[in-house]
CSV table of C-alpha atoms in Angstrom, one decimal:
chain,number,residue,atom,x,y,z
A,1,ASP,CA,5.0,-16.4,-5.3
A,2,THR,CA,3.8,-13.0,-4.3
A,3,GLU,CA,6.2,-11.0,-6.3
A,4,VAL,CA,5.5,-7.8,-8.2
A,5,THR,CA,8.4,-6.3,-10.1
A,6,GLN,CA,8.9,-2.7,-11.1
A,7,THR,CA,11.4,-1.0,-13.4
A,8,PRO,CA,13.3,1.2,-13.2
A,9,LYS,CA,14.2,1.4,-9.5
A,10,HIS,CA,15.2,5.0,-9.9
A,11,LEU,CA,14.4,7.6,-12.5
A,12,VAL,CA,15.5,11.2,-12.9
A,13,MET,CA,13.8,13.2,-15.6
A,14,GLY,CA,13.5,16.7,-16.8
A,15,MET,CA,10.1,18.5,-17.1
A,16,THR,CA,10.1,18.1,-20.9
A,17,ASN,CA,11.0,14.4,-21.0
A,18,LYS,CA,8.8,11.4,-21.7
A,19,LYS,CA,9.4,8.3,-19.7
A,20,SER,CA,7.6,5.1,-18.7
A,21,LEU,CA,7.4,3.1,-15.5
A,22,LYS,CA,6.8,-0.6,-15.9
A,23,CYS,CA,5.2,-3.2,-13.6
A,24,GLU,CA,4.8,-6.9,-13.9
A,25,GLN,CA,3.2,-9.7,-11.9
A,26,HIS,CA,2.8,-13.4,-12.5
A,27,MET,CA,0.4,-14.3,-9.7
A,28,GLY,CA,-2.7,-14.5,-12.0
A,29,HIS,CA,-4.1,-11.3,-10.4
A,30,ARG,CA,-6.6,-9.5,-12.6
A,31,ALA,CA,-6.5,-6.2,-10.7
A,32,MET,CA,-3.5,-3.9,-10.9
A,33,TYR,CA,-2.9,-0.5,-9.2
A,34,TRP,CA,-0.7,2.6,-9.4
A,35,TYR,CA,-0.1,4.5,-6.2
A,36,LYS,CA,2.0,7.6,-5.5
A,37,GLN,CA,3.7,8.0,-2.2
A,38,LYS,CA,5.3,11.2,-0.8
A,39,ALA,CA,7.7,11.1,2.1
A,40,LYS,CA,6.1,10.3,5.5
A,41,LYS,CA,2.6,10.0,3.8
A,42,PRO,CA,0.5,6.9,3.1
A,43,PRO,CA,0.2,5.6,-0.5
A,44,GLU,CA,-2.2,7.6,-2.6
A,45,LEU,CA,-4.3,5.7,-5.2
A,46,MET,CA,-3.9,6.9,-8.7
A,47,PHE,CA,-5.4,4.3,-11.1
A,48,VAL,CA,-7.0,0.8,-10.9
A,49,TYR,CA,-7.2,-1.7,-13.8
A,50,SER,CA,-9.5,-4.6,-13.6
A,51,TYR,CA,-9.4,-7.3,-16.3
A,52,GLU,CA,-7.2,-4.9,-18.3
A,53,LYS,CA,-9.8,-2.2,-18.2
A,54,LEU,CA,-9.4,1.1,-16.4
A,55,SER,CA,-11.8,1.0,-13.4
A,56,ILE,CA,-10.7,3.9,-11.3
A,57,ASN,CA,-8.9,7.2,-12.2
A,58,GLU,CA,-8.6,9.3,-9.0
A,59,SER,CA,-8.7,12.6,-11.0
A,60,VAL,CA,-5.0,12.2,-11.9
A,61,PRO,CA,-3.6,14.9,-14.2
A,62,SER,CA,-3.3,13.9,-17.8
A,63,ARG,CA,0.5,14.1,-17.7
A,64,PHE,CA,0.2,10.6,-16.1
A,65,SER,CA,-1.1,8.1,-18.6
A,66,PRO,CA,-1.7,4.5,-17.6
A,67,GLU,CA,-1.7,1.5,-19.9
A,68,CYS,CA,-2.5,-2.2,-19.2
A,69,PRO,CA,-1.2,-4.2,-22.3
A,70,ASN,CA,-2.2,-7.5,-20.8
A,71,SER,CA,-3.1,-9.2,-17.5
A,72,SER,CA,0.5,-9.3,-16.3
A,73,LEU,CA,1.7,-5.9,-17.3
A,74,LEU,CA,1.0,-2.3,-16.2
A,75,ASN,CA,2.7,0.8,-17.5
A,76,LEU,CA,2.6,4.4,-16.4
A,77,HIS,CA,3.6,6.9,-19.1
A,78,LEU,CA,5.0,10.2,-17.9
A,79,HIS,CA,5.1,13.4,-19.9
A,80,ALA,CA,5.7,17.1,-18.9
A,81,LEU,CA,5.9,16.3,-15.2
A,82,GLN,CA,6.4,18.9,-12.5
A,83,PRO,CA,9.0,18.9,-9.7
A,84,GLU,CA,6.1,18.2,-7.2
A,85,ASP,CA,5.5,14.9,-9.0
A,86,SER,CA,8.7,13.6,-7.5
A,87,ALA,CA,7.7,10.7,-5.3
A,88,LEU,CA,7.8,6.9,-4.9
A,89,TYR,CA,5.5,5.3,-7.5
A,90,LEU,CA,4.2,2.0,-6.3
A,91,CYS,CA,2.5,-0.7,-8.4
A,92,ALA,CA,0.3,-3.3,-6.7
A,93,SER,CA,-1.8,-6.3,-7.7
A,94,SER,CA,-4.6,-8.3,-6.2
A,95,GLN,CA,-7.4,-10.7,-7.0
A,96,VAL,CA,-10.4,-8.8,-8.2
A,97,PRO,CA,-12.3,-7.9,-4.9
A,98,ASP,CA,-15.4,-9.9,-5.6
A,99,SER,CA,-13.3,-13.1,-5.7
A,100,GLY,CA,-13.3,-13.2,-1.9
A,101,THR,CA,-9.9,-11.8,-1.3
A,102,ASP,CA,-8.6,-8.4,-2.1
A,103,THR,CA,-5.2,-8.4,-0.5
A,104,GLN,CA,-2.9,-6.1,-2.5
A,105,TYR,CA,0.8,-7.0,-3.0
A,106,PHE,CA,3.2,-4.1,-3.7
A,107,GLY,CA,6.2,-4.0,-6.0
A,108,PRO,CA,9.4,-2.4,-4.8
A,109,GLY,CA,8.5,1.0,-6.3
A,110,THR,CA,10.2,3.5,-8.6
A,111,ARG,CA,11.8,6.5,-7.0
A,112,LEU,CA,11.1,9.4,-9.4
A,113,THR,CA,12.9,12.7,-9.3
A,114,VAL,CA,11.7,15.5,-11.6
A,115,LEU,CA,14.2,18.3,-12.2
B,1,GLN,CA,-12.7,12.7,10.8
B,2,LYS,CA,-10.2,10.7,8.9
B,3,GLU,CA,-11.4,7.5,7.4
B,4,VAL,CA,-8.6,5.5,8.9
B,5,GLU,CA,-6.8,6.9,12.0
B,6,GLN,CA,-3.5,5.8,13.5
B,7,ASN,CA,-1.3,7.3,16.2
B,8,SER,CA,1.6,8.7,14.2
B,9,GLY,CA,4.1,7.9,17.0
B,10,PRO,CA,6.9,7.4,17.3
B,11,LEU,CA,6.2,4.4,19.5
B,12,SER,CA,9.3,3.3,21.3
B,13,VAL,CA,9.6,-0.1,22.9
B,14,PRO,CA,12.6,-2.0,24.3
B,15,GLU,CA,13.8,-5.1,22.6
B,16,GLY,CA,11.8,-8.1,23.7
B,17,ALA,CA,8.8,-6.1,24.7
B,18,ILE,CA,5.3,-6.3,23.1
B,19,ALA,CA,4.5,-3.4,20.7
B,20,SER,CA,0.8,-2.5,20.4
B,21,LEU,CA,-0.3,-0.6,17.3
B,22,ASN,CA,-3.9,0.7,17.0
B,23,CYS,CA,-6.1,1.8,14.2
B,24,THR,CA,-9.7,3.0,14.0
B,25,TYR,CA,-11.9,3.4,10.9
B,26,SER,CA,-15.0,5.2,10.1
B,27,ASP,CA,-16.7,3.2,7.4
B,28,ARG,CA,-19.0,0.6,9.0
B,29,GLY,CA,-19.2,-1.2,5.5
B,30,SER,CA,-15.5,-2.1,5.8
B,31,GLN,CA,-14.9,-5.8,5.5
B,32,SER,CA,-11.1,-6.3,4.9
B,33,PHE,CA,-8.4,-5.1,7.1
B,34,PHE,CA,-4.6,-5.2,6.5
B,35,TRP,CA,-1.4,-4.3,8.3
B,36,TYR,CA,1.6,-3.4,6.2
B,37,ARG,CA,5.1,-2.8,7.3
B,38,GLN,CA,7.2,-0.2,5.5
B,39,TYR,CA,10.9,0.4,6.0
B,40,SER,CA,12.2,3.9,5.1
B,41,GLY,CA,12.5,4.2,1.3
B,42,LYS,CA,11.0,0.8,0.7
B,43,SER,CA,7.6,-0.3,-0.4
B,44,PRO,CA,4.8,-1.6,1.9
B,45,GLU,CA,5.1,-5.3,2.8
B,46,LEU,CA,2.0,-7.2,3.9
B,47,ILE,CA,2.2,-8.4,7.5
B,48,MET,CA,-1.4,-9.6,8.1
B,49,SER,CA,-4.9,-9.5,6.7
B,50,ILE,CA,-8.0,-10.1,8.9
B,51,TYR,CA,-11.6,-10.3,7.9
B,52,SER,CA,-13.5,-11.6,11.0
B,53,ASN,CA,-13.9,-10.4,14.5
B,54,GLY,CA,-11.4,-11.8,17.0
B,55,ASP,CA,-7.7,-12.5,16.9
B,56,LYS,CA,-5.5,-13.9,14.1
B,57,GLU,CA,-2.0,-15.0,14.9
B,58,ASP,CA,1.0,-15.4,12.6
B,59,GLY,CA,4.3,-16.0,14.3
B,60,ARG,CA,5.2,-13.0,16.5
B,61,PHE,CA,2.3,-11.0,15.1
B,62,THR,CA,-1.3,-11.0,16.3
B,63,ALA,CA,-4.0,-8.9,14.6
B,64,GLN,CA,-7.2,-8.1,16.5
B,65,LEU,CA,-10.4,-6.9,14.9
B,66,ASN,CA,-13.5,-5.5,16.6
B,67,LYS,CA,-16.1,-4.4,14.0
B,68,ALA,CA,-18.5,-3.2,16.6
B,69,SER,CA,-15.9,-0.7,17.9
B,70,GLN,CA,-14.5,-0.1,14.5
B,71,TYR,CA,-11.1,-1.0,15.8
B,72,VAL,CA,-8.2,-3.1,14.6
B,73,SER,CA,-4.8,-3.6,16.3
B,74,LEU,CA,-1.5,-5.3,15.7
B,75,LEU,CA,0.5,-6.8,18.5
B,76,ILE,CA,4.2,-7.6,17.9
B,77,ARG,CA,5.6,-9.9,20.6
B,78,ASP,CA,9.3,-10.2,21.4
B,79,SER,CA,10.0,-7.0,19.4
B,80,GLN,CA,13.3,-6.8,17.6
B,81,PRO,CA,15.3,-3.8,16.3
B,82,SER,CA,14.5,-5.1,12.8
B,83,ASP,CA,10.8,-4.5,13.5
B,84,SER,CA,11.6,-0.7,13.5
B,85,ALA,CA,9.5,0.6,10.7
B,86,THR,CA,6.3,2.4,9.8
B,87,TYR,CA,3.2,0.3,10.2
B,88,LEU,CA,0.3,1.1,7.9
B,89,CYS,CA,-3.3,0.1,8.7
B,90,ALA,CA,-5.4,-0.4,5.6
B,91,VAL,CA,-9.1,-0.9,5.2
B,92,SER,CA,-11.4,-1.8,2.3
B,93,ARG,CA,-15.0,-2.6,1.5
B,94,THR,CA,-15.9,-6.0,0.1
B,95,GLY,CA,-16.2,-5.7,-3.7
B,96,GLY,CA,-14.4,-2.4,-3.7
B,97,PHE,CA,-11.0,-1.7,-5.2
B,98,LYS,CA,-10.2,1.2,-2.9
B,99,THR,CA,-8.1,0.4,0.0
B,100,ILE,CA,-7.9,3.3,2.4
B,101,PHE,CA,-4.5,3.7,4.3
B,102,GLY,CA,-3.9,5.3,7.6
B,103,ALA,CA,-1.1,7.7,7.9
B,104,GLY,CA,1.0,5.0,9.7
B,105,THR,CA,2.6,4.6,13.1
B,106,ARG,CA,6.4,4.8,13.4
B,107,LEU,CA,7.8,2.1,15.7
B,108,PHE,CA,11.3,2.1,17.2
B,109,VAL,CA,12.6,-0.9,19.0
B,110,LYS,CA,15.6,-0.1,21.2
B,111,ALA,CA,18.3,-2.7,21.5
């Protein structure tokens, strides 16, 4: 099973709202990722968790706050977003790269609109 | 120079033809190479991964890797209208978490 699930599928929020995106995988992967993708652009890495610890933060603004409660779950907490943050937010998971394979599997994404 | 370069297209081929998608990369330390297919408004779906020089076949898809030329390609045989999508080439170093994506090539298969 190579399934990564994400909720919600769509989210509309105002600039003063607080919301969270959720991601879950049951493939035993110990690396999980958040990407942001704008229309007609490739996915842009935001955060990487390895063994539930934050390994990479690609200088993402603090209005995005990631959390990895356990090896299967990844959250992205959103607060005081701007309209330009509207995008498709993708979660992915993989084996940790030094295990010999680093293929990333993507979830279906959350389409976020900030009004 | 971009780290991973792809022709943005659109590449238009008739149904039943072979579609050839190309990708070059700049980091000679790259060890893992991936092709993803992405339909409009959907998430990327893994088509193929390749790690060694040469060809790797999976059904109608063949990935080709030439590390000396820093070149990876994807051939789609017997193209179908359902293959119409954006194809993303992605590259990573062994032991690294960062996968670098190309901008993608849009493929149209005409019925």
